[in-house]
C-alpha cells in the first residue's frame, strides 16, 4: 500500500488568545461597518472582508516562532485563509481602534485603523502577549473616504523593511506574513490622474501593542478625561508594568519619560542606518518607540540630510532625513499636551521634553562613536571630526552605507582612499580626494589616541564598526526590483533579498549585488527615489 503520510496537523492549533484591549476598554456600541465618528470608545468590532483567492507569498520564521506557529509554512492554504482575512479563529475578536493625529503639523481629527484590523492578542509559551494585525483587510468604521485595502507594492515594502529593520537592530513592529488576495485594487500611484489596477495584498503585522500617540490625542481632543486616564492606565499596566511601582502623577511622568527615551533611541537608530520614515505624523508614532507604518519610507543613498522619499511632502520636506530628531521631539510635545490632564502640571512635562534632546544627543553620540569604531565620543575631539565628515560627505555624491562600511577597510597606518572609491557615485574630483585624505589623517590621529593608551586594537575597531555599519540595507531600488518580479508572480527575488537582509552586518560572498549603490536608471524612477503615500 502506498504510504499516504499523516495530514498536516492544524498549524494554528497552538494559538491562544487573551484579548486585553477588548476586555478592558470600552467598545463602540455600534457593530455595523459604516464610516462614522466614534466617541466614548477605544475601538469598534469589525470583521475582515473575505477575499477571492488568498495566497501566502511571504512567511517570517522568526516571527512565527515568537507566536509558537510553525516556522515552515507547510499548510500554506490554511495560513493564507487566516492571514488573508477569510477565516476568523476561535478566540480572535477582531477590532479597529480609534485614534487621531497631527498630520504634517496640523490636527487632523479622527483617523483610526482605516485598513488595519487587530485579530487578537496571542499569548505564547513564554506568556508574552503579541497583537496580530492585518493591514489591508477591508474597510472599517475609520476608513473615511478610502477602501480599506492595500496593494502588493506597498505591502511587500512593509513586509521586507520591517524585518530588515529588526535584523539591523532598530526597534520595529514585525511582519509575520504576506498574502496576495487575488483581487485587483485601483491606485493612482503619483496622484497625477493615472489610476491603474494593481494586485491587492494583506500583511499580518505583529507587535506587543499598536497604540500610537494619536490614541491619546484623540481622547484629549474629545475631552474624554476619564477615558484618557483609563487608556493610559491600561497602556502602563499592559506594556509598562515595571512602572506600576510609581504612584499617581509620578507614574504618568515616569511613563512619559520612558516613551521619550524609547522614541529618542528609535530615531538615533534611524539616523545610524540611514532610514527616512517619510510620514512622521503623530498617528504614526508608536507609544512603544517602535518604527510603525511603513509607507513612503526610503533609505539614504547619497548622503543628503535634506532628502525625503515622500513626494507628498516635497514642498516643505518636513520629514526629511536630518529633521527626524526634531520632528520626534515635536511629536513628543503633542503627546505631552494630550496627557497633561493626567499630570496637571506643565513643568515636569517640559523638563522631560528638554531631556529628550539630551537623551537623543547621548544616544546618537554613542552610535556615532561606534560608527567610527571608537570606544566613546569625546566632544572636544569628535564634534569637529564629524562636522568635517558631514561636509566631506556632502561635497560629492557619496553612498552613506558603503562609505561607513568601507571605512573599516582603510588601513590607518598607511592611508589610501581606494577602499572608499566605490562609495562615490562619480569618480571624485581631485579636490574631494584631497579632502578625503586630510579627513582620514585626522581620523587616524584620533584612533591613535585610543590605541596608544591601550584601549583599542585595529581588529577591535573594525569589529565595532562592522557591528554598527551594515553592509546590506533594503535599498529603494532593490525593493522595487522585488516588486516588479512579484507583480509578475515571481517571488524569488523577494525571498533572496529577505534572506540577505537577515544578516545585514555580515559580508556575504556571492551576494555583493545586494550591496551595490543605486544604479543610474533608479535615480528618477517612481518607487526608487520618489514615493507617494499611495498604498
Ligand atoms: P497613513 O498616513 O498611511 O498612516 O494613514 C493615515 C490614515 O489613513 C490612517 O487612519 C489610515 O488607516 C488611513 N488609510 C490609509 N490608507 C487607507 C485605505 N486605503 N483605506 C482606508 N484607510 C486608509
Ligand atoms: Mg498610519
Coordinates of C-alpha atoms and ligand atoms in Angstrom, one line a residue:
X1 CA 0.0 0.0 0.0
X2 CA 1.4 3.5 -0.8
X3 CA 2.2 5.5 2.3
X4 CA -0.1 8.5 2.4
X5 CA 1.6 10.1 5.3
X6 CA -0.3 12.0 8.0
X7 CA -2.4 15.0 7.0
X8 CA -0.9 18.3 8.1
X9 CA -1.5 19.0 11.8
X10 CA -3.5 22.2 12.2
X11 CA -0.7 24.8 12.0
X12 CA -2.7 27.2 14.1
X13 CA -3.6 24.9 16.9
X14 CA -1.1 26.5 19.3
X15 CA -2.5 30.0 19.1
X16 CA -4.1 31.1 22.4
X17 CA -5.8 34.4 22.7
X18 CA -6.2 36.8 25.6
X19 CA -7.7 40.0 24.2
X20 CA -7.0 42.5 26.9
X21 CA -7.7 45.6 24.8
X22 CA -11.2 44.4 24.0
X23 CA -11.8 43.1 27.6
X24 CA -10.7 46.1 29.5
X25 CA -11.5 49.1 27.3
X26 CA -14.9 50.4 26.2
X27 CA -16.3 49.3 22.8
X28 CA -18.2 51.3 20.3
X29 CA -21.8 50.1 20.8
X30 CA -22.5 50.2 17.1
X31 CA -21.4 47.0 15.3
X32 CA -22.4 47.7 11.7
X33 CA -19.5 48.5 9.4
X34 CA -20.1 52.1 8.1
X35 CA -17.9 55.2 8.3
X36 CA -18.5 57.3 11.4
X37 CA -17.1 59.3 14.3
X38 CA -16.7 57.1 17.4
X39 CA -16.8 59.0 20.7
X40 CA -16.6 57.5 24.2
X41 CA -14.9 54.2 23.0
X42 CA -11.5 52.9 22.1
X43 CA -12.4 50.5 19.3
X44 CA -15.1 49.1 17.0
X45 CA -15.7 45.5 16.3
X46 CA -15.3 44.7 12.6
X47 CA -14.7 41.5 10.5
X48 CA -12.0 41.4 7.8
X49 CA -13.6 41.4 4.3
X50 CA -13.2 38.0 2.6
X51 CA -11.0 37.9 -0.5
X52 CA -11.3 35.6 -3.6
X53 CA -8.0 33.8 -3.7
X54 CA -5.6 34.3 -0.8
X55 CA -2.1 33.0 -1.5
X56 CA 0.7 33.0 1.0
X57 CA 3.8 34.5 -0.6
X58 CA 5.8 35.6 2.4
X59 CA 6.2 33.9 5.8
X60 CA 8.7 35.0 8.5
X61 CA 10.1 32.1 10.5
X62 CA 11.4 34.2 13.4
X63 CA 8.0 35.8 13.9
X64 CA 6.2 32.5 13.5
X65 CA 8.5 31.1 16.3
X66 CA 7.6 34.1 18.6
X67 CA 3.9 33.0 18.2
X68 CA 4.5 29.3 18.6
X69 CA 3.5 28.8 14.9
X70 CA 5.3 26.5 12.5
X71 CA 8.5 28.1 11.1
X72 CA 7.9 26.3 7.8
X73 CA 4.5 27.2 6.2
X74 CA 3.7 23.7 5.1
X75 CA 0.0 24.1 5.1
X76 CA 0.2 27.5 3.3
X77 CA -3.5 27.4 2.3
X78 CA -4.7 27.3 5.9
X79 CA -2.4 30.1 6.8
X80 CA -3.5 32.2 3.8
X81 CA -7.1 31.8 4.8
X82 CA -6.5 33.2 8.3
X83 CA -3.8 35.8 7.4
X84 CA -5.6 37.0 4.3
X85 CA -8.7 37.6 6.4
X86 CA -11.1 34.9 5.2
X87 CA -11.2 32.9 8.4
X88 CA -11.5 34.2 12.0
X89 CA -10.3 31.7 14.5
X90 CA -12.0 30.8 17.9
X91 CA -10.6 33.2 20.4
X92 CA -10.0 36.1 18.0
X93 CA -12.2 39.1 18.5
X94 CA -11.3 41.5 15.6
X95 CA -11.4 45.2 16.1
X96 CA -10.3 48.5 14.5
X97 CA -9.1 51.1 17.1
X98 CA -9.9 54.8 17.3
X99 CA -7.1 57.4 17.2
X100 CA -6.5 60.8 15.8
X101 CA -3.3 62.6 14.9
X102 CA -1.4 65.6 13.7
X103 CA -0.6 65.2 10.0
X104 CA 2.1 67.4 8.6
X105 CA 1.8 69.7 11.6
X106 CA -2.0 70.1 11.6
X107 CA -4.6 68.4 13.8
X108 CA -6.5 66.0 11.6
X109 CA -9.2 64.9 13.9
X110 CA -10.3 61.2 14.0
X111 CA -8.3 58.9 11.8
X112 CA -8.3 55.4 13.3
X113 CA -7.5 52.0 11.9
X114 CA -8.9 52.6 8.4
X115 CA -7.5 49.5 7.0
X116 CA -5.9 47.7 9.9
X117 CA -7.8 45.1 11.9
X118 CA -6.4 43.7 15.1
X119 CA -7.4 40.0 15.1
X120 CA -6.5 39.5 18.8
X121 CA -3.7 39.2 21.3
X122 CA -1.9 35.9 21.3
X123 CA -0.1 34.6 24.4
X124 CA 2.9 32.5 23.6
X125 CA 4.5 29.8 25.7
X126 CA 6.7 32.5 27.4
X127 CA 3.4 34.3 28.4
X128 CA 4.2 37.2 26.1
X129 CA 1.3 39.0 24.5
X130 CA 1.6 39.7 20.8
X131 CA -1.1 41.5 18.9
X132 CA -1.8 40.2 15.4
X133 CA -2.9 42.9 13.0
X134 CA -4.0 42.6 9.4
X135 CA -3.2 45.6 7.2
X136 CA -5.4 45.9 4.0
X137 CA -8.2 43.6 5.1
X138 CA -11.1 45.8 4.1
X139 CA -13.0 48.8 5.3
X140 CA -13.7 49.7 8.9
X141 CA -15.7 52.5 10.6
X142 CA -12.4 54.5 10.4
X143 CA -11.9 54.2 6.6
X144 CA -13.2 57.7 5.9
X145 CA -13.2 58.1 2.1
X146 CA -10.9 55.1 1.3
X147 CA -11.3 51.4 0.5
X148 CA -9.5 49.7 3.4
X149 CA -7.3 47.8 1.1
X150 CA -3.6 47.7 0.4
X151 CA -1.6 46.9 -2.8
X152 CA 1.2 44.3 -3.2
X153 CA 3.7 47.1 -3.9
X154 CA 3.3 48.8 -0.5
X155 CA 2.6 45.5 1.4
X156 CA 5.8 44.0 0.1
X157 CA 7.8 47.1 1.1
X158 CA 6.4 46.8 4.6
X159 CA 7.0 43.1 4.9
X160 CA 10.6 43.4 3.7
X161 CA 11.6 46.5 5.6
X162 CA 10.1 45.8 9.0
X163 CA 12.1 42.5 9.1
X164 CA 15.2 44.2 7.7
X165 CA 14.9 46.8 10.5
X166 CA 14.6 44.1 13.1
X167 CA 17.8 42.4 11.9
X168 CA 19.5 45.8 11.8
X169 CA 18.7 46.2 15.5
X170 CA 16.2 49.0 15.0
X171 CA 13.0 48.9 17.2
X172 CA 10.1 48.0 14.9
X173 CA 6.8 46.3 14.5
X174 CA 7.2 42.8 12.9
X175 CA 5.7 41.2 9.8
X176 CA 4.6 37.6 10.0
X177 CA 3.1 37.1 6.6
X178 CA 2.4 38.5 3.2
X179 CA -0.7 37.3 1.4
X180 CA -1.9 38.3 -2.1
X181 CA -5.6 38.4 -2.2
X182 CA -6.4 37.6 -5.8
X183 CA -8.2 40.9 -6.1
X184 CA -7.2 44.0 -8.1
X185 CA -7.1 47.3 -6.3
X186 CA -7.0 50.7 -8.1
X187 CA -4.4 53.3 -7.2
X188 CA -3.2 56.5 -8.7
X189 CA 0.4 56.0 -7.7
X190 CA 1.7 59.5 -8.2
X191 CA -1.7 61.2 -7.7
X192 CA -1.4 62.6 -11.2
X193 CA -4.6 61.3 -12.8
X194 CA -3.3 57.9 -13.9
X195 CA -5.3 55.3 -11.9
X196 CA -4.4 51.7 -12.6
X197 CA -5.3 48.3 -11.1
X198 CA -2.7 46.6 -9.0
X199 CA -2.7 43.2 -7.2
X200 CA -4.1 43.5 -3.6
X201 CA -2.3 42.1 -0.6
X202 CA -2.5 41.8 3.2
X203 CA 0.4 41.9 5.7
X204 CA 0.0 40.4 9.1
X205 CA 1.9 42.7 11.5
X206 CA 2.9 41.7 15.0
X207 CA 3.7 43.9 18.0
X208 CA 3.2 44.0 21.7
X209 CA 0.8 46.9 21.0
X210 CA -0.1 49.1 18.1
X211 CA -1.1 52.0 20.3
X212 CA 0.0 55.4 18.8
X213 CA 0.5 58.9 20.2
X214 CA -2.7 59.6 18.3
X215 CA -4.8 57.4 20.5
X216 CA -4.1 59.7 23.5
X217 CA -4.5 62.8 21.4
X218 CA -8.0 61.7 20.2
X219 CA -9.2 61.2 23.8
X220 CA -7.8 64.5 24.9
X221 CA -9.3 66.4 21.9
X222 CA -12.7 65.0 22.7
X223 CA -12.1 66.0 26.4
X224 CA -12.8 62.4 27.5
X225 CA -10.7 62.8 30.6
X226 CA -11.8 59.7 32.4
X227 CA -11.3 57.5 29.4
X228 CA -7.9 59.1 28.8
X229 CA -6.9 58.1 32.3
X230 CA -8.3 54.6 31.8
X231 CA -6.5 54.2 28.5
X232 CA -3.2 55.4 30.0
X233 CA -3.6 53.1 33.0
X234 CA -4.3 50.2 30.6
X235 CA -1.3 51.0 28.5
X236 CA 1.0 51.2 31.5
X237 CA -0.4 48.0 33.1
X238 CA 0.0 46.0 29.9
X239 CA 3.1 47.5 28.2
X240 CA 5.0 49.2 31.0
X241 CA 4.2 47.1 34.1
X242 CA 7.5 47.9 35.7
X243 CA 6.2 51.4 36.2
X244 CA 3.4 50.3 38.5
X245 CA 5.7 50.7 41.5
X246 CA 5.2 54.5 41.0
X247 CA 2.0 56.2 42.3
X248 CA -0.3 58.9 41.0
X249 CA 1.1 61.5 38.6
X250 CA 4.7 60.3 39.2
X251 CA 3.6 57.1 37.4
X252 CA 2.4 59.1 34.3
X253 CA 5.6 61.1 34.3
X254 CA 7.8 58.1 34.5
X255 CA 5.9 56.7 31.6
X256 CA 6.2 59.9 29.6
X257 CA 9.9 59.9 30.2
X258 CA 10.2 56.3 29.1
X259 CA 8.3 57.0 25.9
X260 CA 10.6 59.9 25.2
X261 CA 13.7 57.7 25.8
X262 CA 12.4 55.0 23.6
X263 CA 11.5 57.4 20.9
X264 CA 14.9 59.0 21.0
X265 CA 16.5 55.7 20.8
X266 CA 14.4 54.7 17.8
X267 CA 15.3 57.9 15.9
X268 CA 19.0 57.6 16.8
X269 CA 19.0 54.1 15.1
X270 CA 17.2 55.5 12.0
X271 CA 20.0 58.1 11.7
X272 CA 22.6 55.4 12.2
X273 CA 21.4 53.2 9.4
X274 CA 20.1 56.0 7.0
X275 CA 16.3 55.3 7.3
X276 CA 13.8 58.0 6.4
X277 CA 10.3 57.2 7.7
X278 CA 8.7 59.7 5.4
X279 CA 5.4 60.3 7.3
X280 CA 6.2 61.0 11.0
X281 CA 2.7 62.1 11.8
X282 CA 1.7 61.6 15.4
X283 CA -0.7 58.8 14.3
X284 CA 2.4 57.0 13.0
X285 CA 4.3 57.2 16.3
X286 CA 4.2 54.1 18.4
X287 CA 3.8 54.5 22.2
X288 CA 6.4 51.7 22.5
X289 CA 9.0 53.6 20.4
X290 CA 8.7 51.1 17.5
X291 CA 9.1 52.0 13.9
X292 CA 5.5 51.7 12.6
X293 CA 3.5 52.2 9.4
X294 CA 6.0 51.7 6.6
X295 CA 4.6 53.9 3.8
X296 CA 6.7 56.1 1.6
X297 CA 9.9 55.4 3.6
X298 CA 13.3 55.4 2.0
X299 CA 16.9 54.7 2.6
X300 CA 19.6 57.3 2.1
X301 CA 21.7 56.5 -0.8
X302 CA 24.0 59.5 -1.4
X303 CA 24.3 61.3 2.0
X304 CA 21.9 64.2 1.9
X305 CA 20.2 65.3 5.2
X306 CA 17.6 67.2 3.2
X307 CA 16.4 64.1 1.3
X308 CA 12.9 62.8 1.7
X309 CA 11.5 60.0 -0.4
X310 CA 7.9 61.2 0.1
X311 CA 6.7 63.3 -2.9
X312 CA 3.6 64.2 -0.9
X313 CA 6.0 66.1 1.4
X314 CA 8.1 67.6 -1.4
X315 CA 7.0 71.3 -0.8
X316 CA 8.3 71.7 2.8
X317 CA 10.2 68.4 3.3
X318 CA 9.0 68.4 6.9
X319 CA 10.0 64.7 7.3
X320 CA 13.4 64.9 5.6
X321 CA 16.2 62.7 7.0
X322 CA 18.0 65.4 9.0
X323 CA 14.9 66.7 10.6
X324 CA 13.7 63.4 12.1
X325 CA 15.1 64.0 15.6
X326 CA 13.4 67.5 15.8
X327 CA 10.1 66.1 14.5
X328 CA 10.2 63.3 17.1
X329 CA 10.6 66.0 19.8
X330 CA 7.6 68.0 18.3
X331 CA 5.6 64.8 18.3
X332 CA 6.5 64.2 22.0
X333 CA 5.2 67.8 22.7
X334 CA 1.9 66.8 21.2
X335 CA 1.8 63.7 23.4
X336 CA 2.7 65.9 26.4
X337 CA -0.3 68.1 25.6
X338 CA -2.6 65.2 25.3
X339 CA -1.6 63.6 28.7
X340 CA -1.4 66.9 30.5
X341 CA -4.8 66.3 32.3
X342 CA -3.2 63.2 33.9
X343 CA -0.3 65.2 35.3
X344 CA -1.9 68.6 35.9
X345 CA 1.5 70.4 35.9
X346 CA 3.4 71.7 32.9
X347 CA 6.8 72.0 34.5
X348 CA 7.8 68.3 34.8
X349 CA 6.5 67.6 31.3
X350 CA 8.5 70.5 29.9
X351 CA 11.5 69.2 31.8
X352 CA 11.1 65.8 30.2
X353 CA 10.8 67.4 26.7
X354 CA 14.1 69.2 27.3
X355 CA 15.7 65.9 28.4
X356 CA 14.5 64.4 25.1
X357 CA 17.1 66.4 23.3
X358 CA 19.8 65.3 25.8
X359 CA 18.8 61.6 25.5
X360 CA 18.9 61.9 21.8
X361 CA 22.2 63.6 21.8
X362 CA 23.8 61.0 24.2
X363 CA 22.4 58.0 22.3
X364 CA 23.4 59.4 18.9
X365 CA 26.9 60.1 20.2
X366 CA 27.2 56.5 21.3
X367 CA 26.2 55.4 17.9
X368 CA 28.5 57.9 16.1
X369 CA 31.4 56.6 18.2
X370 CA 30.5 53.1 17.2
X371 CA 30.3 54.1 13.5
X372 CA 33.9 55.2 13.7
X373 CA 35.0 52.2 15.8
X374 CA 35.8 54.4 18.8
X375 CA 35.1 53.3 22.4
X376 CA 33.4 56.7 23.2
X377 CA 32.5 60.1 21.9
X378 CA 34.7 62.9 23.1
X379 CA 33.1 66.2 22.2
X380 CA 36.3 68.1 22.3
X381 CA 37.7 65.9 19.5
X382 CA 34.8 64.4 17.8
X383 CA 32.4 67.4 17.2
X384 CA 34.9 68.7 14.7
X385 CA 35.7 65.4 13.3
X386 CA 32.1 64.8 12.5
X387 CA 31.4 68.3 11.2
X388 CA 34.3 67.8 8.8
X389 CA 33.0 64.3 7.9
X390 CA 29.5 65.6 7.1
X391 CA 30.9 68.4 4.9
X392 CA 33.0 65.8 3.1
X393 CA 30.0 63.5 2.5
X394 CA 28.1 66.5 1.1
X395 CA 31.0 67.6 -1.1
X396 CA 30.3 64.8 -3.7
X397 CA 27.5 62.3 -4.1
X398 CA 28.6 59.6 -1.6
X399 CA 26.7 56.5 -0.7
X400 CA 26.3 56.6 3.1
X401 CA 26.1 52.8 3.6
X402 CA 29.1 52.0 1.5
X403 CA 31.2 54.8 2.9
X404 CA 30.9 53.8 6.5
X405 CA 31.2 50.1 5.8
X406 CA 34.3 50.5 3.7
X407 CA 35.9 53.0 6.1
X408 CA 36.6 50.0 8.3
X409 CA 38.8 48.6 5.5
X410 CA 41.0 51.6 5.3
X411 CA 44.5 50.9 6.7
X412 CA 45.1 53.8 9.1
X413 CA 48.8 53.1 9.3
X414 CA 49.2 53.6 5.5
X415 CA 46.3 55.7 4.3
X416 CA 44.9 55.1 0.8
X417 CA 41.5 56.1 -0.4
X418 CA 40.9 53.1 -2.7
X419 CA 38.6 51.1 -0.4
X420 CA 36.3 54.2 -0.3
X421 CA 36.1 54.9 -4.0
X422 CA 33.2 52.5 -4.6
X423 CA 31.1 54.8 -2.3
X424 CA 31.2 57.6 -4.8
X425 CA 28.5 57.9 -7.4
X426 CA 31.0 59.5 -9.8
X427 CA 34.8 59.4 -9.6
X428 CA 35.7 62.1 -7.0
X429 CA 37.3 65.3 -8.2
X430 CA 41.0 65.9 -7.1
X431 CA 39.8 68.5 -4.5
X432 CA 37.4 65.9 -3.0
X433 CA 40.2 63.3 -2.9
X434 CA 42.5 65.7 -1.1
X435 CA 39.8 66.5 1.5
X436 CA 39.2 62.8 1.9
X437 CA 42.9 62.1 2.6
X438 CA 43.0 65.1 5.0
X439 CA 40.0 63.8 6.9
X440 CA 41.4 60.2 7.0
X441 CA 44.6 61.6 8.5
X442 CA 42.6 63.4 11.3
X443 CA 40.6 60.3 11.9
X444 CA 43.7 58.1 12.1
X445 CA 45.2 60.5 14.6
X446 CA 42.0 60.3 16.7
X447 CA 42.2 56.5 16.6
X448 CA 45.9 56.5 17.5
X449 CA 45.0 58.5 20.7
X450 CA 43.0 55.5 21.9
X451 CA 45.3 52.8 20.6
X452 CA 48.3 54.4 22.4
X453 CA 46.5 54.2 25.8
X454 CA 45.9 50.6 25.1
X455 CA 42.1 50.9 24.7
X456 CA 41.7 49.9 21.1
X457 CA 43.3 47.5 18.6
X458 CA 42.8 47.6 14.9
X459 CA 40.8 44.4 15.0
X460 CA 38.5 45.8 17.7
X461 CA 38.0 49.0 15.7
X462 CA 36.9 47.0 12.6
X463 CA 34.6 44.7 14.6
X464 CA 33.0 47.6 16.3
X465 CA 32.4 49.4 13.0
X466 CA 31.1 46.4 11.3
X467 CA 28.5 45.9 14.0
X468 CA 27.3 49.5 13.6
X469 CA 27.6 50.0 9.9
X470 CA 25.5 47.5 7.9
X471 CA 26.8 46.1 4.6
X472 CA 23.2 45.4 3.4
X473 CA 20.1 47.6 3.8
X474 CA 16.8 47.3 1.8
X475 CA 17.9 49.8 -0.8
X476 CA 15.0 51.6 -2.5
X477 CA 15.8 50.2 -5.9
X478 CA 16.2 46.6 -4.7
X479 CA 12.7 46.7 -3.1
X480 CA 11.4 48.0 -6.4
X481 CA 13.0 45.2 -8.3
X482 CA 11.5 42.7 -6.0
X483 CA 8.1 44.4 -6.5
X484 CA 8.5 44.3 -10.3
X485 CA 9.0 40.5 -10.1
X486 CA 6.3 39.9 -7.5
X487 CA 3.8 41.7 -9.7
X488 CA 4.6 39.1 -12.4
X489 CA 4.0 36.3 -9.8
X490 CA 7.7 35.6 -9.2
X491 CA 8.6 35.9 -5.5
X492 CA 12.2 34.6 -5.8
X493 CA 13.9 38.0 -5.5
X494 CA 11.8 38.9 -2.5
X495 CA 12.9 35.6 -0.8
X496 CA 16.5 36.1 -1.7
X497 CA 16.5 39.7 -0.5
X498 CA 14.7 38.8 2.7
X499 CA 17.4 36.1 3.3
X500 CA 20.3 38.5 2.7
X501 CA 18.7 41.1 5.0
X502 CA 18.6 38.6 7.8
X503 CA 22.4 39.2 8.2
X504 CA 22.9 42.8 7.3
X505 CA 26.2 43.1 9.2
X506 CA 27.9 40.0 7.6
X507 CA 29.9 40.1 4.4
X508 CA 28.0 37.6 2.3
X509 CA 30.2 36.3 -0.5
X510 CA 28.1 35.9 -3.7
X511 CA 25.6 38.5 -2.6
X512 CA 27.6 41.6 -3.4
X513 CA 24.9 42.8 -5.9
X514 CA 22.6 43.4 -3.0
X515 CA 25.1 45.9 -1.5
X516 CA 25.6 47.8 -4.7
X517 CA 24.9 51.5 -4.9
X518 CA 21.8 52.8 -6.7
X519 CA 22.2 52.3 -10.5
X520 CA 21.6 55.3 -12.7
X521 CA 18.2 54.1 -14.0
X522 CA 16.8 54.2 -10.5
X523 CA 17.7 57.8 -9.9
X524 CA 14.3 59.1 -11.1
X525 CA 12.2 56.1 -11.3
X526 CA 9.0 56.2 -9.2
X527 CA 9.2 53.7 -6.3
X528 CA 13.0 54.1 -6.2
X529 CA 13.7 57.6 -5.2
X530 CA 10.2 59.1 -5.3
X531 CA 7.3 57.6 -3.4
X532 CA 3.8 59.0 -2.6
X533 CA 1.5 58.0 0.2
X534 CA -0.5 55.9 -2.3
X535 CA -0.5 52.4 -1.0
Ligands
LIG1 P1 -1.1 56.7 6.9 O1 -0.6 58.1 6.6 O2 -0.9 55.7 5.7 O3 -0.5 56.2 8.1 O4 -2.7 56.7 7.0 C1 -3.3 57.8 7.7 C2 -4.8 57.3 7.9 O5 -5.4 57.0 6.7 C3 -4.9 56.1 8.8 O6 -6.1 56.4 9.6 C4 -5.1 55.0 7.9 O7 -5.9 53.9 8.4 C5 -5.9 55.7 6.8 N1 -5.8 55.0 5.5 C6 -4.7 55.0 4.6 N2 -4.9 54.3 3.5 C7 -6.2 53.8 3.6 C8 -7.0 53.0 2.8 N3 -6.6 52.5 1.6 N4 -8.3 52.7 3.3 C9 -8.7 53.2 4.5 N5 -8.0 53.9 5.3 C10 -6.7 54.2 4.9
LIG2 MG1 -0.6 55.4 9.7

